[in-house]
């Protein structure tokens, strides 16, 4: 389809008319979430730190590793919610669910 506003509007109208009476719809949203990740390995018996650093204070937030072992990492999280039309014609929302994390499903949202 060309980048033609009239054609796109007509296409959207056909889709709307086709699914107008559909009772359920799914809303999908991708969200980028910045997290501070830390890593360490500790001996359970002795409590001794074997690797990494359990001080998780990344004060500079620069996205790189600091002396304290913290690293800012961006995760892509995909949420999904199903809505349905009630008999009165109003739309009832479901609950958001996490359906993918960092494209573990290789982008296959269906």
PDB file of C-alpha atoms in Angstrom:
ATOM      1  CA  UNK A   1       0.000   0.000   0.000  1.00  0.00           C
ATOM      2  CA  UNK A   2       1.365   3.423  -0.942  1.00  0.00           C
ATOM      3  CA  UNK A   3       1.803   6.133   1.625  1.00  0.00           C
ATOM      4  CA  UNK A   4      -1.561   7.616   0.665  1.00  0.00           C
ATOM      5  CA  UNK A   5      -3.734   9.059   3.423  1.00  0.00           C
ATOM      6  CA  UNK A   6      -7.032   8.368   1.618  1.00  0.00           C
ATOM      7  CA  UNK A   7      -6.106   4.741   0.955  1.00  0.00           C
ATOM      8  CA  UNK A   8      -4.972   4.265   4.558  1.00  0.00           C
ATOM      9  CA  UNK A   9      -8.202   5.769   5.880  1.00  0.00           C
ATOM     10  CA  UNK A  10     -10.273   3.535   3.588  1.00  0.00           C
ATOM     11  CA  UNK A  11      -8.265   0.494   4.691  1.00  0.00           C
ATOM     12  CA  UNK A  12      -8.756   1.371   8.369  1.00  0.00           C
ATOM     13  CA  UNK A  13     -12.480   1.837   7.774  1.00  0.00           C
ATOM     14  CA  UNK A  14     -12.743  -1.616   6.117  1.00  0.00           C
ATOM     15  CA  UNK A  15     -10.920  -3.209   9.057  1.00  0.00           C
ATOM     16  CA  UNK A  16     -13.191  -1.407  11.521  1.00  0.00           C
ATOM     17  CA  UNK A  17     -16.345  -2.504   9.671  1.00  0.00           C
ATOM     18  CA  UNK A  18     -15.089  -6.095   9.478  1.00  0.00           C
ATOM     19  CA  UNK A  19     -14.449  -6.365  13.211  1.00  0.00           C
ATOM     20  CA  UNK A  20     -17.086  -3.928  14.526  1.00  0.00           C
ATOM     21  CA  UNK A  21     -19.167  -6.587  16.246  1.00  0.00           C
ATOM     22  CA  UNK A  22     -16.172  -8.484  17.574  1.00  0.00           C
ATOM     23  CA  UNK A  23     -16.647  -8.924  21.329  1.00  0.00           C
ATOM     24  CA  UNK A  24     -12.978  -9.387  22.278  1.00  0.00           C
ATOM     25  CA  UNK A  25      -9.877  -7.427  21.376  1.00  0.00           C
ATOM     26  CA  UNK A  26      -6.281  -7.756  22.481  1.00  0.00           C
ATOM     27  CA  UNK A  27      -4.102  -4.763  23.292  1.00  0.00           C
ATOM     28  CA  UNK A  28      -0.326  -5.330  23.039  1.00  0.00           C
ATOM     29  CA  UNK A  29       2.261  -2.833  24.280  1.00  0.00           C
ATOM     30  CA  UNK A  30       6.072  -2.976  24.353  1.00  0.00           C
ATOM     31  CA  UNK A  31       7.767  -1.114  27.203  1.00  0.00           C
ATOM     32  CA  UNK A  32      11.468  -0.370  27.702  1.00  0.00           C
ATOM     33  CA  UNK A  33      12.379  -0.671  31.375  1.00  0.00           C
ATOM     34  CA  UNK A  34      15.745   0.477  32.727  1.00  0.00           C
ATOM     35  CA  UNK A  35      16.991  -1.759  35.547  1.00  0.00           C
ATOM     36  CA  UNK A  36      20.035  -1.771  37.773  1.00  0.00           C
ATOM     37  CA  UNK A  37      21.469  -5.259  37.588  1.00  0.00           C
ATOM     38  CA  UNK A  38      23.956  -6.621  40.053  1.00  0.00           C
ATOM     39  CA  UNK A  39      25.623  -9.991  40.137  1.00  0.00           C
ATOM     40  CA  UNK A  40      27.307 -12.011  42.835  1.00  0.00           C
ATOM     41  CA  UNK A  41      27.873 -15.592  43.930  1.00  0.00           C
ATOM     42  CA  UNK A  42      27.866 -16.362  47.628  1.00  0.00           C
ATOM     43  CA  UNK A  43      28.711 -19.585  49.462  1.00  0.00           C
ATOM     44  CA  UNK A  44      25.483 -20.582  51.213  1.00  0.00           C
ATOM     45  CA  UNK A  45      27.215 -22.316  54.105  1.00  0.00           C
ATOM     46  CA  UNK A  46      29.823 -19.668  54.942  1.00  0.00           C
ATOM     47  CA  UNK A  47      28.169 -16.551  53.531  1.00  0.00           C
ATOM     48  CA  UNK A  48      31.513 -15.740  51.868  1.00  0.00           C
ATOM     49  CA  UNK A  49      31.319 -13.693  48.655  1.00  0.00           C
ATOM     50  CA  UNK A  50      32.946 -15.819  45.926  1.00  0.00           C
ATOM     51  CA  UNK A  51      32.459 -13.582  42.872  1.00  0.00           C
ATOM     52  CA  UNK A  52      31.035 -10.147  42.049  1.00  0.00           C
ATOM     53  CA  UNK A  53      29.952  -7.534  44.550  1.00  0.00           C
ATOM     54  CA  UNK A  54      26.695  -7.391  46.487  1.00  0.00           C
ATOM     55  CA  UNK A  55      26.860  -3.605  46.955  1.00  0.00           C
ATOM     56  CA  UNK A  56      24.112  -2.595  44.520  1.00  0.00           C
ATOM     57  CA  UNK A  57      24.433   1.203  44.759  1.00  0.00           C
ATOM     58  CA  UNK A  58      25.029   2.478  41.222  1.00  0.00           C
ATOM     59  CA  UNK A  59      25.110   6.193  41.940  1.00  0.00           C
ATOM     60  CA  UNK A  60      26.158   7.542  38.556  1.00  0.00           C
ATOM     61  CA  UNK A  61      23.492   5.724  36.472  1.00  0.00           C
ATOM     62  CA  UNK A  62      25.770   5.893  33.429  1.00  0.00           C
ATOM     63  CA  UNK A  63      24.788   2.491  32.090  1.00  0.00           C
ATOM     64  CA  UNK A  64      28.262   1.102  32.562  1.00  0.00           C
ATOM     65  CA  UNK A  65      29.723  -1.119  35.194  1.00  0.00           C
ATOM     66  CA  UNK A  66      30.843   0.681  38.302  1.00  0.00           C
ATOM     67  CA  UNK A  67      33.279  -0.406  40.955  1.00  0.00           C
ATOM     68  CA  UNK A  68      30.262  -1.593  42.926  1.00  0.00           C
ATOM     69  CA  UNK A  69      29.223  -4.151  40.279  1.00  0.00           C
ATOM     70  CA  UNK A  70      25.970  -2.406  39.290  1.00  0.00           C
ATOM     71  CA  UNK A  71      25.066  -2.048  35.625  1.00  0.00           C
ATOM     72  CA  UNK A  72      22.093  -0.228  34.091  1.00  0.00           C
ATOM     73  CA  UNK A  73      20.419  -2.495  31.521  1.00  0.00           C
ATOM     74  CA  UNK A  74      17.337  -1.806  29.396  1.00  0.00           C
ATOM     75  CA  UNK A  75      14.838  -4.657  29.108  1.00  0.00           C
ATOM     76  CA  UNK A  76      12.051  -4.830  26.527  1.00  0.00           C
ATOM     77  CA  UNK A  77       8.886  -6.168  28.146  1.00  0.00           C
ATOM     78  CA  UNK A  78       5.733  -6.992  26.154  1.00  0.00           C
ATOM     79  CA  UNK A  79       2.389  -6.724  27.938  1.00  0.00           C
ATOM     80  CA  UNK A  80      -0.984  -7.946  26.694  1.00  0.00           C
ATOM     81  CA  UNK A  81      -4.545  -7.246  27.826  1.00  0.00           C
ATOM     82  CA  UNK A  82      -7.798  -8.630  26.454  1.00  0.00           C
ATOM     83  CA  UNK A  83     -10.865  -6.402  26.407  1.00  0.00           C
ATOM     84  CA  UNK A  84     -14.438  -7.374  25.662  1.00  0.00           C
ATOM     85  CA  UNK A  85     -17.638  -5.585  24.732  1.00  0.00           C
ATOM     86  CA  UNK A  86     -20.447  -6.036  27.229  1.00  0.00           C
ATOM     87  CA  UNK A  87     -24.107  -6.467  26.293  1.00  0.00           C
ATOM     88  CA  UNK A  88     -24.650  -2.754  27.053  1.00  0.00           C
ATOM     89  CA  UNK A  89     -21.981  -1.839  24.477  1.00  0.00           C
ATOM     90  CA  UNK A  90     -19.313  -0.682  26.931  1.00  0.00           C
ATOM     91  CA  UNK A  91     -15.777  -2.012  26.811  1.00  0.00           C
ATOM     92  CA  UNK A  92     -14.555  -4.027  29.803  1.00  0.00           C
ATOM     93  CA  UNK A  93     -10.805  -4.146  30.401  1.00  0.00           C
ATOM     94  CA  UNK A  94      -8.935  -7.237  31.499  1.00  0.00           C
ATOM     95  CA  UNK A  95      -5.660  -7.366  33.425  1.00  0.00           C
ATOM     96  CA  UNK A  96      -2.226  -6.695  31.943  1.00  0.00           C
ATOM     97  CA  UNK A  97      -0.050  -9.787  31.618  1.00  0.00           C
ATOM     98  CA  UNK A  98       3.637 -10.059  30.720  1.00  0.00           C
ATOM     99  CA  UNK A  99       3.824 -12.205  27.575  1.00  0.00           C
ATOM    100  CA  UNK A 100       7.464 -11.665  26.554  1.00  0.00           C
ATOM    101  CA  UNK A 101      10.713 -10.403  28.073  1.00  0.00           C
ATOM    102  CA  UNK A 102      13.694  -9.307  25.951  1.00  0.00           C
ATOM    103  CA  UNK A 103      12.224 -11.012  22.844  1.00  0.00           C
ATOM    104  CA  UNK A 104      12.625 -14.511  24.263  1.00  0.00           C
ATOM    105  CA  UNK A 105       9.830 -15.480  21.844  1.00  0.00           C
ATOM    106  CA  UNK A 106      11.839 -13.966  18.948  1.00  0.00           C
ATOM    107  CA  UNK A 107       9.202 -11.306  18.367  1.00  0.00           C
ATOM    108  CA  UNK A 108       6.428 -13.856  17.803  1.00  0.00           C
ATOM    109  CA  UNK A 109       3.560 -12.198  19.661  1.00  0.00           C
ATOM    110  CA  UNK A 110       0.984 -14.689  18.414  1.00  0.00           C
TER     111      UNK A 110
END
